[in-house]
Amino acid sequence: MPLGSQQLRRQRTSTLLSLAGVTASLLVIFAQLGIERAVYDSGVRIHRAVVGDLVLVPPGFKSLQLHAEVPAAMTDIVDTNPAVAGTAPFWFGIMSMTHAGMKASRQLAWYAIDVERPAIDVPGLKENLYKLREVRRILFDRDSRPYFGDLAEVAERGEEVPVLGPPNMRQLLPEMFVVGTVKIGPNVVNDGAVVMSENTMTEVFGPWWVDRPAFITIQLVPGVDRMAVRDQLNKALSGRGEVITRSEFEAREKEYWARETPVGYITDLGFVMGLMIGMVFIYYAQYQIIRFYLPEYAILKSLGYDWWFFLCMVGQIGAAIITPAYLVAFTLARLVYGVAETTIHLGMAMGLREMVVSLIASLVMTAVSSVFAIRRLWKVDPIMLFE
Amino acid sequence: MAETDILGPAVVEAVDIHHHYGEGPQRVDVLFDINMQVREGELVIVTGPSGSGKTTLLTILGTMRKPSEGKLQLLGADTTGLVGAELDALRNRIRFLFQKRNLLSSLTAIQNVIAGVSTTPLADPDWDEARARHLLGMLGLGDKAEAWPDELSGGQQQRVAIARVLIGLPDLIIADEPTSALDRVSGRIVVDQLKDLAMRAKCAVVLSTHDERIFDVASRRLHIEDGRCFEVPIHYH
């Protein structure tokens, strides 16, 4: 019996108000999920590009953004394990950069690799790797935010674009040349990135960086038990470094953003707020209908309808609101994601996770509000119809 | 052949029913020593002034209230200790017709009628709809099946409610002043059709009313005054 949805149709004002409220709350949820995805995913772009089976990181590693270092000497211990085929260091830091096409300098991430054995693989790196053998040659991230002018376009045309790096100890700006592009993408902290060789890094930032990589990737001999080797290496390192798998490497970074930065807290709070606002609006519609039709529910009770029917009916009211609200919010969220992504370049997109989580949130909203709403129906007694 | 000769077994058997509200100084006794029997195929009218206990009696007969004392046997089952599923099963064999507000305003006439059987676990939607249309046709509302309650007159609404009562194939119908909100002609039609269809379905009907014009449809008339019940002869016009 389509009672719930027909009652809803006859209560237009409450229905429209609830629809608008639930749509807005779902949009808030979508926005939180989008921000979360953008922050977490953009934070692990380098982690996902790592070449190797295991990663040697500083003890208690949480995030690359904390700029902890692992002593390069640790590779000597790692290399002694017969299961290790090779290691590759990776350096990471922040610098300012400017060029003729920019009004002011801008912060961006720099990644340095050993050109003979790169620790990462990102689109554009392999074909441009040879260019990095020459000192002060760098590759610019073409997915950087648009603050860097036409740098990427000019470099992709094959021209060498001179840029100025951060001031050195004598306050002189070292000159470097962009000789090509790679595709990495910015994150919350950095507007863009450049990739350079170990030699360029030494020349621009100083030789002491060589002994302080951010992490070292470990290539294993084919066929060995990865987890067993990880345990052996950790035992050998005795806490001076930590060997973790690539998935652990990525998970720790995400965990850091989710648990140890305001981002995770704010998005979680926004999600819960959206959920609660949605519940209130669905409950409002259910409550208005129950209040208006109370004597009619007494008739249904006199006809022998049980609590299960009433729960289904109240759920039907909730579903009749949440379904169009979800579709509208989903469509609007895709538009919002698209507009936001054009500006922030953080990989904000509607994925399966966003769809499933918001759908589950919608179901939770409907279920919880229905449970609250049905409590009012317990009090309905057909005796009231005799009075 | 007298009407009592064709009556079936007892549907309602009330023995020494006594009912009161409240306890201690607040106690108000409403019904005293009610003894009555209603048999299958019988329409019993309950009359009495306001506050005499009519409604209390109807709610007790409809198992919505337990009597404070006495024994109520419905459809052969003693209701005294009945709870849960057993009580629900018994209630499913009883249908109510109220003074007003009988219909669900968000459902059409036919949907309202079908609502009377939707609780049946093995309900067949097509069969239910066919029966609902048949009943509405018998009640002269064949062309009003898709109408909303607010498009029907008071008498038509009561007839839709009768169809909903009957589609559930009840053994006992309890009607609380079903004609009080209707004009004379509509009230007469409603009560005649209720009697006709209920008798055909072999239901027992207990109907409370103040409306003297419909007393003649009853098999018997019980009058309640000050909580005590006694039978009154019916004067047929």
Coordinates of C-alpha atoms in Angstrom, one line a residue:
Chain A
M1 CA 0.0 0.0 0.0
P2 CA 1.7 3.2 -1.1
L3 CA 0.3 5.1 1.9
G4 CA 3.6 6.9 3.0
S5 CA 4.4 8.3 -0.4
Q6 CA 0.8 9.4 -1.1
Q7 CA 0.6 11.1 2.3
L8 CA 3.9 12.8 1.5
R9 CA 2.5 14.0 -1.9
R10 CA -0.5 15.6 -0.1
Q11 CA 1.8 17.4 2.4
R12 CA 3.6 19.5 -0.2
T13 CA 5.1 22.2 2.0
S14 CA 6.7 19.8 4.5
T15 CA 7.9 17.6 1.7
L16 CA 9.6 20.3 -0.3
L17 CA 11.2 21.8 2.8
S18 CA 12.5 18.4 3.8
L19 CA 13.7 17.7 0.3
A20 CA 15.6 20.9 0.2
G21 CA 17.1 20.3 3.7
V22 CA 18.1 16.7 2.9
T23 CA 19.6 17.7 -0.4
A24 CA 21.7 20.4 1.3
S25 CA 22.8 18.0 4.0
L26 CA 23.8 15.4 1.4
L27 CA 25.7 18.1 -0.5
V28 CA 27.6 18.8 2.7
I29 CA 28.4 15.1 3.0
F30 CA 29.6 15.0 -0.6
A31 CA 31.7 18.1 -0.1
Q32 CA 33.4 16.5 3.0
L33 CA 34.0 13.3 1.1
G34 CA 35.4 15.2 -1.8
I35 CA 37.7 17.2 0.4
E36 CA 38.9 14.1 2.2
R37 CA 39.6 12.3 -1.1
A38 CA 41.4 15.3 -2.5
V39 CA 43.5 15.7 0.6
Y40 CA 44.3 12.1 1.2
D41 CA 44.8 11.1 -2.4
S42 CA 46.9 14.2 -3.3
G43 CA 49.0 13.4 -0.2
V44 CA 50.0 10.0 -1.4
R45 CA 50.8 10.6 -5.1
I46 CA 54.5 10.1 -4.6
H47 CA 53.8 7.0 -2.4
R48 CA 51.9 5.5 -5.2
A49 CA 54.6 6.2 -7.7
V50 CA 57.3 4.4 -5.6
V51 CA 59.3 1.8 -7.5
G52 CA 60.3 -1.1 -5.3
D53 CA 58.9 -3.8 -3.0
L54 CA 59.6 -2.2 0.3
V55 CA 60.4 1.3 1.6
L56 CA 63.0 2.3 4.2
V57 CA 61.6 5.2 6.2
P58 CA 62.7 7.0 9.4
P59 CA 61.6 5.2 12.5
G60 CA 58.0 5.9 13.4
F61 CA 57.4 7.4 10.0
K62 CA 54.1 9.2 9.7
S63 CA 54.2 11.6 6.8
L64 CA 56.6 13.0 4.2
Q65 CA 55.4 16.4 5.1
L66 CA 57.1 16.1 8.5
H67 CA 60.4 16.1 6.6
A68 CA 62.0 13.4 8.7
E69 CA 65.1 11.8 7.2
V70 CA 66.5 8.4 7.0
P71 CA 70.4 8.2 7.2
A72 CA 71.7 7.1 3.8
A73 CA 74.2 4.8 5.7
M74 CA 71.3 2.5 6.5
T75 CA 71.4 1.2 2.9
D76 CA 74.7 -0.6 3.9
I77 CA 72.7 -2.7 6.4
V78 CA 69.9 -3.2 4.0
D79 CA 72.1 -4.2 1.1
T80 CA 73.8 -7.0 3.1
N81 CA 70.5 -9.0 3.1
P82 CA 70.8 -11.4 0.2
A83 CA 67.1 -10.9 -0.6
V84 CA 67.7 -7.3 -1.5
A85 CA 68.4 -6.7 -5.2
G86 CA 68.9 -2.9 -4.9
T87 CA 68.0 0.3 -3.2
A88 CA 67.2 3.8 -4.5
P89 CA 67.1 7.0 -2.4
F90 CA 64.5 9.7 -2.7
W91 CA 64.9 13.3 -1.5
F92 CA 62.1 15.7 -0.8
G93 CA 61.9 19.3 0.3
I94 CA 60.1 22.6 -0.3
M95 CA 61.6 25.5 -2.2
S96 CA 60.4 28.8 -3.7
M97 CA 60.7 29.3 -7.5
T98 CA 60.1 32.0 -10.0
H99 CA 60.7 32.7 -13.6
A100 CA 60.1 35.5 -16.1
G101 CA 56.4 34.6 -16.6
M102 CA 55.6 34.9 -12.9
K103 CA 54.9 38.0 -10.9
A104 CA 56.1 36.6 -7.6
S105 CA 57.9 33.5 -6.4
R106 CA 55.9 30.5 -5.3
Q107 CA 56.5 27.6 -3.0
L108 CA 56.6 24.1 -4.5
A109 CA 57.9 20.7 -3.7
W110 CA 61.2 19.4 -5.1
Y111 CA 61.9 15.7 -5.5
A112 CA 65.4 14.5 -6.1
I113 CA 66.3 11.1 -7.5
D114 CA 69.3 9.1 -8.4
V115 CA 69.1 9.3 -12.2
E116 CA 70.6 5.8 -12.6
R117 CA 68.0 4.2 -10.4
P118 CA 65.0 6.4 -9.9
A119 CA 62.9 5.7 -6.8
I120 CA 59.7 6.8 -8.4
D121 CA 58.0 6.4 -11.7
V122 CA 55.6 9.1 -12.8
P123 CA 54.4 9.9 -16.3
G124 CA 57.0 11.8 -18.3
L125 CA 59.9 10.8 -16.1
K126 CA 61.4 7.9 -18.1
E127 CA 61.5 9.8 -21.4
N128 CA 63.0 12.9 -19.8
L129 CA 65.4 11.2 -17.4
Y130 CA 68.5 11.6 -19.6
K131 CA 67.9 15.4 -19.5
L132 CA 68.4 15.4 -15.7
R133 CA 72.0 14.1 -16.1
E134 CA 73.1 17.6 -16.8
V135 CA 73.3 19.7 -13.6
R136 CA 70.7 22.3 -12.8
R137 CA 68.2 20.7 -15.2
I138 CA 64.8 20.1 -13.7
L139 CA 61.5 18.7 -14.8
F140 CA 58.4 20.7 -14.0
D141 CA 55.1 19.1 -12.8
R142 CA 52.6 20.0 -15.6
D143 CA 49.7 19.4 -13.2
S144 CA 50.9 22.2 -10.9
R145 CA 48.4 24.9 -10.1
P146 CA 48.2 27.7 -12.6
Y147 CA 50.3 30.1 -10.6
F148 CA 53.4 29.2 -12.6
G149 CA 52.3 30.8 -15.8
D150 CA 53.1 29.1 -19.1
L151 CA 56.1 27.2 -17.7
A152 CA 54.7 23.8 -18.6
E153 CA 53.6 24.7 -22.1
V154 CA 57.0 26.3 -23.0
A155 CA 58.9 23.4 -21.5
E156 CA 56.8 20.9 -23.4
R157 CA 57.6 22.7 -26.7
G158 CA 61.2 21.7 -26.1
E159 CA 62.6 25.0 -24.9
E160 CA 64.8 25.3 -21.8
V161 CA 63.1 27.7 -19.4
P162 CA 65.4 29.4 -17.0
V163 CA 64.0 29.6 -13.4
L164 CA 65.3 31.0 -10.2
G165 CA 65.4 28.7 -7.1
P166 CA 65.5 29.6 -3.4
P167 CA 68.2 31.9 -2.1
N168 CA 71.4 30.2 -1.0
M169 CA 73.5 31.1 2.0
R170 CA 74.8 34.2 0.2
Q171 CA 71.2 35.2 -0.6
L172 CA 71.8 34.5 -4.3
L173 CA 69.1 32.8 -6.3
P174 CA 70.5 29.8 -8.1
E175 CA 69.5 29.5 -11.7
M176 CA 68.0 26.2 -13.0
F177 CA 66.5 25.2 -16.3
V178 CA 63.1 23.5 -16.8
V179 CA 63.8 21.0 -19.6
G180 CA 60.6 19.0 -19.6
T181 CA 57.6 18.0 -17.7
V182 CA 56.3 15.2 -15.6
K183 CA 52.8 14.5 -14.3
I184 CA 52.5 14.3 -10.5
G185 CA 49.9 16.8 -9.2
P186 CA 49.9 19.3 -6.3
N187 CA 48.8 18.5 -2.8
V188 CA 47.3 20.6 0.0
V189 CA 50.7 21.9 1.1
N190 CA 52.4 22.5 -2.3
D191 CA 51.2 24.3 -5.4
G192 CA 53.4 22.2 -7.7
A193 CA 56.6 20.2 -7.9
V194 CA 59.8 19.8 -9.8
V195 CA 62.0 16.7 -10.2
M196 CA 65.7 17.0 -10.2
S197 CA 68.8 14.8 -10.0
E198 CA 70.9 14.1 -6.9
N199 CA 73.7 16.2 -8.4
T200 CA 71.4 19.2 -9.0
M201 CA 70.1 18.9 -5.5
T202 CA 73.7 18.9 -4.1
E203 CA 74.6 22.0 -6.1
V204 CA 71.4 24.0 -5.3
F205 CA 70.8 23.0 -1.7
G206 CA 74.2 21.8 -0.5
P207 CA 76.0 18.5 -0.3
W208 CA 74.8 17.6 3.2
W209 CA 71.4 16.6 1.7
V210 CA 72.9 13.5 0.1
D211 CA 73.1 11.7 3.4
R212 CA 69.5 12.7 4.3
P213 CA 67.0 11.1 2.0
A214 CA 63.3 11.2 2.9
F215 CA 63.0 7.5 2.1
I216 CA 64.8 4.7 0.3
T217 CA 63.1 2.2 -1.9
I218 CA 64.1 -1.4 -1.7
Q219 CA 64.0 -3.8 -4.7
L220 CA 63.9 -7.4 -3.7
V221 CA 65.1 -10.5 -5.5
P222 CA 62.2 -12.0 -7.4
G223 CA 60.3 -14.8 -5.5
V224 CA 61.3 -13.9 -1.9
D225 CA 58.8 -13.6 0.9
R226 CA 58.3 -9.8 1.1
M227 CA 57.0 -9.8 4.7
A228 CA 59.7 -12.1 6.0
V229 CA 62.4 -9.9 4.4
R230 CA 60.7 -6.8 5.9
D231 CA 60.9 -8.4 9.4
Q232 CA 64.5 -9.4 8.9
L233 CA 65.5 -5.9 7.8
N234 CA 63.7 -4.3 10.7
K235 CA 65.5 -6.6 13.1
A236 CA 68.8 -5.7 11.4
L237 CA 68.1 -2.0 11.6
S238 CA 67.4 -2.2 15.3
G239 CA 65.2 0.9 15.3
R240 CA 67.6 3.2 13.3
G241 CA 65.2 3.0 10.4
E242 CA 62.0 1.2 9.6
V243 CA 61.1 -1.0 6.6
I244 CA 57.5 -1.0 5.5
T245 CA 55.6 -2.2 2.5
R246 CA 54.3 0.3 -0.1
S247 CA 50.7 -0.1 1.1
E248 CA 51.8 0.6 4.7
F249 CA 53.7 3.6 3.4
E250 CA 50.6 5.0 1.8
A251 CA 48.4 4.0 4.7
R252 CA 50.6 5.9 7.2
E253 CA 50.4 9.0 5.2
K254 CA 46.6 8.8 5.0
E255 CA 46.4 8.0 8.6
Y256 CA 48.5 11.1 9.4
W257 CA 46.2 13.4 7.4
A258 CA 43.1 11.8 8.9
R259 CA 44.2 11.6 12.5
E260 CA 46.9 14.1 13.1
T261 CA 45.9 17.2 11.1
P262 CA 42.8 19.4 11.4
V263 CA 41.8 18.2 8.0
G264 CA 40.6 14.8 9.1
Y265 CA 38.9 16.3 12.2
I266 CA 37.1 19.0 10.2
T267 CA 35.9 16.7 7.4
D268 CA 34.7 14.1 10.0
L269 CA 32.9 16.8 11.8
G270 CA 31.4 18.1 8.6
F271 CA 30.3 14.6 7.7
V272 CA 28.6 14.0 11.0
M273 CA 26.9 17.5 10.8
G274 CA 25.6 16.7 7.4
L275 CA 24.3 13.4 8.6
M276 CA 22.6 14.9 11.6
I277 CA 21.0 17.8 9.6
G278 CA 19.7 15.3 7.1
M279 CA 18.2 13.1 9.9
V280 CA 16.5 16.2 11.3
F281 CA 14.9 17.1 8.0
I282 CA 13.7 13.6 7.3
Y283 CA 12.4 13.3 10.8
Y284 CA 10.6 16.6 10.3
A285 CA 8.8 15.3 7.3
Q286 CA 7.9 12.0 9.0
Y287 CA 6.8 13.9 12.2
Q288 CA 4.6 16.3 10.3
I289 CA 2.9 13.5 8.5
I290 CA 2.4 11.3 11.6
R291 CA 1.1 14.3 13.5
F292 CA -1.4 15.2 10.7
Y293 CA -2.6 11.6 10.0
L294 CA -2.6 10.4 13.6
P295 CA -6.3 9.4 13.6
E296 CA -5.8 7.5 10.4
Y297 CA -3.0 5.5 11.9
A298 CA -5.5 4.6 14.6
I299 CA -7.8 3.3 11.9
L300 CA -5.0 1.1 10.5
K301 CA -4.2 -0.2 14.0
S302 CA -7.9 -1.1 14.4
L303 CA -7.5 -3.0 11.1
G304 CA -4.7 -5.1 12.6
Y305 CA -1.7 -3.4 11.1
D306 CA 1.3 -4.1 13.2
W307 CA 4.5 -2.2 14.1
W308 CA 6.3 -3.7 11.1
F309 CA 3.9 -2.1 8.7
F310 CA 4.2 1.2 10.4
L311 CA 8.0 1.0 10.4
C312 CA 7.9 0.2 6.6
M313 CA 5.5 3.1 6.1
V314 CA 7.6 5.6 8.0
G315 CA 10.7 4.2 6.1
Q316 CA 8.8 4.6 2.9
I317 CA 8.3 8.3 3.7
G318 CA 12.0 8.6 4.4
A319 CA 12.9 6.8 1.2
A320 CA 10.6 9.0 -0.8
I321 CA 12.5 12.0 0.4
I322 CA 16.0 10.6 0.4
T323 CA 15.9 9.1 -3.2
P324 CA 15.2 12.4 -5.1
A325 CA 17.4 14.3 -2.6
Y326 CA 20.3 11.9 -3.3
L327 CA 19.9 12.2 -7.0
V328 CA 19.8 16.0 -6.9
A329 CA 22.7 16.2 -4.5
F330 CA 24.8 13.7 -6.5
T331 CA 24.3 15.7 -9.7
L332 CA 25.1 19.0 -7.9
A333 CA 28.1 17.5 -6.2
R334 CA 29.6 16.4 -9.5
L335 CA 29.3 19.9 -10.8
V336 CA 30.8 21.3 -7.6
Y337 CA 33.7 18.7 -7.8
G338 CA 34.3 19.8 -11.4
V339 CA 34.5 23.5 -10.5
A340 CA 36.6 22.9 -7.5
E341 CA 39.0 20.6 -9.3
T342 CA 39.6 23.2 -12.0
T343 CA 41.0 25.5 -9.3
I344 CA 42.6 23.2 -6.7
H345 CA 44.0 20.4 -8.9
L346 CA 43.8 17.9 -6.0
G347 CA 42.0 15.1 -7.8
M348 CA 38.6 15.9 -6.5
A349 CA 36.3 13.5 -8.3
M350 CA 33.1 11.5 -7.8
G351 CA 34.3 8.0 -7.2
L352 CA 32.8 4.7 -6.0
R353 CA 33.8 5.6 -2.4
E354 CA 31.9 8.9 -2.5
M355 CA 28.8 7.3 -4.0
V356 CA 28.7 4.3 -1.6
V357 CA 29.6 6.3 1.6
S358 CA 27.0 9.0 0.8
L359 CA 24.4 6.3 0.0
I360 CA 25.1 4.5 3.3
A361 CA 24.8 7.9 5.0
S362 CA 21.4 8.4 3.3
L363 CA 20.3 4.9 4.5
V364 CA 21.5 5.7 8.1
M365 CA 19.7 9.0 8.0
T366 CA 16.4 7.3 6.9
A367 CA 16.7 4.4 9.4
V368 CA 17.6 6.5 12.4
S369 CA 14.9 9.2 11.7
S370 CA 12.4 6.4 11.1
V371 CA 13.2 4.8 14.4
F372 CA 12.6 8.1 16.2
A373 CA 9.5 8.9 14.2
I374 CA 7.9 5.5 14.9
R375 CA 8.1 6.1 18.6
R376 CA 5.3 8.5 18.3
L377 CA 3.1 5.9 16.6
W378 CA 3.4 3.6 19.6
K379 CA 1.0 5.9 21.4
V380 CA -1.7 5.7 18.8
D381 CA -4.7 3.8 20.2
P382 CA -7.8 3.0 18.2
I383 CA -9.8 3.8 21.3
M384 CA -9.3 7.5 20.3
L385 CA -11.6 6.9 17.4
F386 CA -14.5 6.2 19.8
E387 CA -14.1 9.6 21.4
Chain B
M1 CA -39.7 -18.8 10.3
A2 CA -38.5 -16.5 13.1
E3 CA -35.2 -14.7 12.7
T4 CA -33.8 -16.4 15.8
D5 CA -34.2 -19.7 14.1
I6 CA -31.6 -19.0 11.5
L7 CA -29.0 -17.5 13.8
G8 CA -25.7 -19.3 14.3
P9 CA -23.6 -19.9 17.3
A10 CA -22.7 -17.1 19.8
V11 CA -20.0 -14.7 18.7
V12 CA -20.1 -12.6 21.8
E13 CA -20.8 -13.9 25.2
A14 CA -20.4 -11.5 28.1
V15 CA -20.9 -12.8 31.6
D16 CA -21.0 -10.4 34.6
I17 CA -18.8 -7.8 33.0
H18 CA -17.9 -5.0 35.4
H19 CA -15.6 -2.2 34.5
H20 CA -14.2 0.8 36.3
Y21 CA -11.7 3.6 35.5
G22 CA -9.1 4.7 38.1
E23 CA -8.4 3.3 41.5
G24 CA -9.0 4.4 45.1
P25 CA -10.8 7.7 45.5
Q26 CA -10.6 8.3 41.8
R27 CA -12.3 5.1 41.0
V28 CA -15.4 5.5 38.7
D29 CA -17.5 2.5 38.0
V30 CA -18.9 2.5 34.5
L31 CA -20.4 -0.9 33.8
F32 CA -22.2 -3.3 36.2
D33 CA -23.0 -6.9 35.7
I34 CA -23.3 -6.8 31.9
N35 CA -24.6 -10.1 30.6
M36 CA -25.3 -10.3 26.9
Q37 CA -25.0 -12.6 23.9
V38 CA -24.7 -11.8 20.2
R39 CA -25.1 -14.6 17.8
E40 CA -23.8 -15.1 14.2
G41 CA -26.2 -13.2 11.8
E42 CA -27.6 -11.0 14.5
L43 CA -27.5 -7.2 14.5
V44 CA -27.8 -5.9 18.1
I45 CA -28.3 -2.2 18.7
V46 CA -27.0 -0.7 21.9
T47 CA -28.7 2.5 23.0
G48 CA -28.3 4.8 25.9
P49 CA -27.7 8.3 26.9
S50 CA -24.2 9.9 26.7
G51 CA -22.0 8.7 29.5
S52 CA -24.0 5.6 30.1
G53 CA -21.1 3.3 29.2
K54 CA -21.9 2.4 25.6
T55 CA -18.5 3.3 24.2
T56 CA -16.8 1.5 27.1
L57 CA -18.8 -1.6 26.3
L58 CA -18.0 -1.4 22.6
T59 CA -14.2 -1.1 23.3
I60 CA -14.4 -4.1 25.6
L61 CA -16.3 -6.2 23.1
G62 CA -13.7 -5.1 20.5
T63 CA -10.8 -6.3 22.8
M64 CA -9.4 -2.8 23.0
R65 CA -9.9 -2.9 26.8
K66 CA -10.0 -5.7 29.2
P67 CA -13.0 -5.7 31.6
S68 CA -12.1 -5.1 35.2
E69 CA -14.2 -8.1 36.2
G70 CA -16.2 -10.8 34.4
K71 CA -15.7 -13.1 31.5
L72 CA -15.8 -12.2 27.9
Q73 CA -16.0 -15.0 25.3
L74 CA -15.5 -14.0 21.7
L75 CA -15.8 -16.4 18.9
G76 CA -15.6 -19.2 21.3
A77 CA -12.4 -18.0 22.9
D78 CA -12.1 -16.7 26.5
T79 CA -10.4 -13.3 26.1
T80 CA -9.4 -13.1 29.8
G81 CA -5.9 -14.4 29.4
L82 CA -5.3 -13.7 25.8
V83 CA -2.2 -11.6 24.9
G84 CA 0.2 -11.2 22.0
A85 CA -0.3 -13.1 18.8
E86 CA -3.4 -14.9 20.1
L87 CA -5.1 -11.6 20.9
D88 CA -4.0 -10.2 17.5
A89 CA -5.4 -13.2 15.7
L90 CA -8.7 -12.7 17.5
R91 CA -8.7 -8.9 16.8
N92 CA -8.2 -9.7 13.1
R93 CA -11.7 -11.2 13.1
I94 CA -13.2 -8.0 14.4
R95 CA -13.8 -4.9 12.3
F96 CA -14.9 -1.4 13.4
L97 CA -17.0 1.2 11.9
F98 CA -16.7 4.6 13.5
Q99 CA -18.9 7.7 13.6
K100 CA -16.5 9.6 11.3
R101 CA -12.9 9.7 10.2
N102 CA -13.2 6.2 8.9
L103 CA -11.2 6.6 5.7
L104 CA -7.6 7.2 5.0
S105 CA -7.5 10.6 3.2
S106 CA -4.4 9.8 1.2
L107 CA -5.9 6.7 -0.4
T108 CA -8.7 6.4 -3.0
A109 CA -11.9 4.7 -2.2
I110 CA -10.8 1.4 -3.6
Q111 CA -7.4 1.6 -1.9
N112 CA -9.2 2.3 1.4
V113 CA -11.3 -0.9 0.8
I114 CA -8.2 -2.9 0.0
A115 CA -6.6 -1.6 3.2
G116 CA -9.0 -3.8 5.0
V117 CA -7.3 -7.0 3.8
S118 CA -3.7 -5.9 3.3
T119 CA -2.8 -7.3 6.7
T120 CA -3.6 -10.8 5.5
P121 CA -0.3 -12.7 4.9
L122 CA -1.5 -14.4 1.8
A123 CA -3.2 -11.4 0.3
D124 CA -3.5 -11.6 -3.5
P125 CA -3.6 -8.0 -4.8
D126 CA -5.6 -8.8 -8.0
W127 CA -8.2 -10.8 -6.1
D128 CA -8.4 -8.2 -3.4
E129 CA -9.0 -5.5 -5.9
A130 CA -11.7 -7.5 -7.7
R131 CA -13.4 -8.1 -4.4
A132 CA -13.1 -4.4 -3.4
R133 CA -14.7 -3.4 -6.7
H134 CA -17.4 -5.9 -6.3
L135 CA -18.2 -4.7 -2.8
L136 CA -18.2 -1.0 -3.9
G137 CA -20.5 -2.0 -6.8
M138 CA -22.9 -3.7 -4.3
L139 CA -22.9 -0.6 -2.2
G140 CA -23.7 1.6 -5.3
L141 CA -20.2 3.1 -5.5
G142 CA -18.9 1.3 -8.5
D143 CA -18.2 4.6 -10.3
K144 CA -16.5 6.1 -7.2
A145 CA -13.7 3.6 -6.9
E146 CA -11.0 6.0 -7.8
A147 CA -12.4 9.0 -6.0
W148 CA -10.6 10.5 -3.0
P149 CA -12.4 10.6 0.3
D150 CA -12.9 14.4 0.2
E151 CA -14.7 13.9 -3.2
L152 CA -17.3 11.7 -1.5
S153 CA -20.3 12.7 0.5
G154 CA -20.6 11.6 4.2
G155 CA -22.9 8.7 3.3
Q156 CA -20.7 7.5 0.5
Q157 CA -17.7 7.6 2.8
Q158 CA -19.5 5.5 5.3
R159 CA -20.4 3.0 2.6
V160 CA -16.8 2.8 1.5
A161 CA -16.0 2.1 5.2
I162 CA -18.6 -0.7 5.2
A163 CA -16.9 -2.2 2.1
R164 CA -13.6 -2.1 4.0
V165 CA -15.1 -3.7 7.0
L166 CA -16.7 -6.5 4.9
I167 CA -13.7 -7.2 2.7
G168 CA -11.9 -8.5 5.8
L169 CA -14.5 -11.2 6.2
P170 CA -15.0 -10.4 9.9
D171 CA -17.0 -12.5 12.3
L172 CA -17.9 -9.5 14.4
I173 CA -18.5 -5.9 13.4
I174 CA -18.6 -3.1 16.0
A175 CA -20.1 0.1 14.8
D176 CA -20.1 3.2 16.9
E177 CA -22.9 5.6 15.9
P178 CA -22.2 5.1 12.1
T179 CA -25.2 7.3 11.1
S180 CA -24.9 10.2 13.5
A181 CA -23.1 12.4 11.0
L182 CA -25.5 11.6 8.2
D183 CA -28.8 12.9 7.0
R184 CA -31.9 10.6 7.4
V185 CA -31.8 9.2 3.9
S186 CA -28.1 8.5 3.8
G187 CA -28.2 7.1 7.3
R188 CA -30.9 4.7 6.4
I189 CA -29.1 3.5 3.2
V190 CA -25.9 3.0 5.2
V191 CA -27.5 1.0 8.0
D192 CA -29.7 -1.1 5.6
Q193 CA -26.7 -2.0 3.5
L194 CA -24.6 -2.8 6.5
K195 CA -27.3 -5.1 7.8
D196 CA -27.9 -6.7 4.4
L197 CA -24.2 -7.4 3.7
A198 CA -23.3 -8.4 7.2
M199 CA -26.2 -10.9 7.4
R200 CA -25.2 -12.4 4.1
A201 CA -21.6 -12.7 5.4
K202 CA -23.0 -14.2 8.6
C203 CA -21.4 -11.6 10.8
A204 CA -22.6 -10.5 14.2
V205 CA -23.0 -6.8 14.4
V206 CA -23.1 -4.6 17.6
L207 CA -24.1 -1.1 16.7
S208 CA -24.4 1.8 19.1
T209 CA -26.7 4.6 18.2
H210 CA -28.9 7.4 19.4
D211 CA -30.8 7.4 16.1
E212 CA -34.3 6.0 16.8
R213 CA -35.1 5.9 13.1
I214 CA -32.8 2.9 12.6
F215 CA -33.9 0.9 15.6
D216 CA -36.1 -1.3 13.3
V217 CA -33.1 -2.8 11.5
A218 CA -32.0 -4.5 14.7
S219 CA -32.6 -8.1 15.7
R220 CA -32.5 -6.9 19.3
R221 CA -32.0 -3.7 21.2
L222 CA -30.0 -3.4 24.4
H223 CA -30.3 -0.3 26.4
I224 CA -27.6 0.9 28.8
E225 CA -28.3 3.3 31.6
D226 CA -26.0 4.1 34.5
G227 CA -23.8 1.3 33.5
R228 CA -26.5 -1.4 33.6
C229 CA -27.8 -3.1 30.5
F230 CA -31.3 -4.4 29.7
E231 CA -33.1 -5.6 26.6
V232 CA -35.8 -3.3 25.2
P233 CA -38.5 -4.5 22.7
I234 CA -38.3 -3.0 19.3
H235 CA -41.3 -1.3 17.7
Y236 CA -41.3 -2.0 14.0
H237 CA -42.8 0.8 11.9

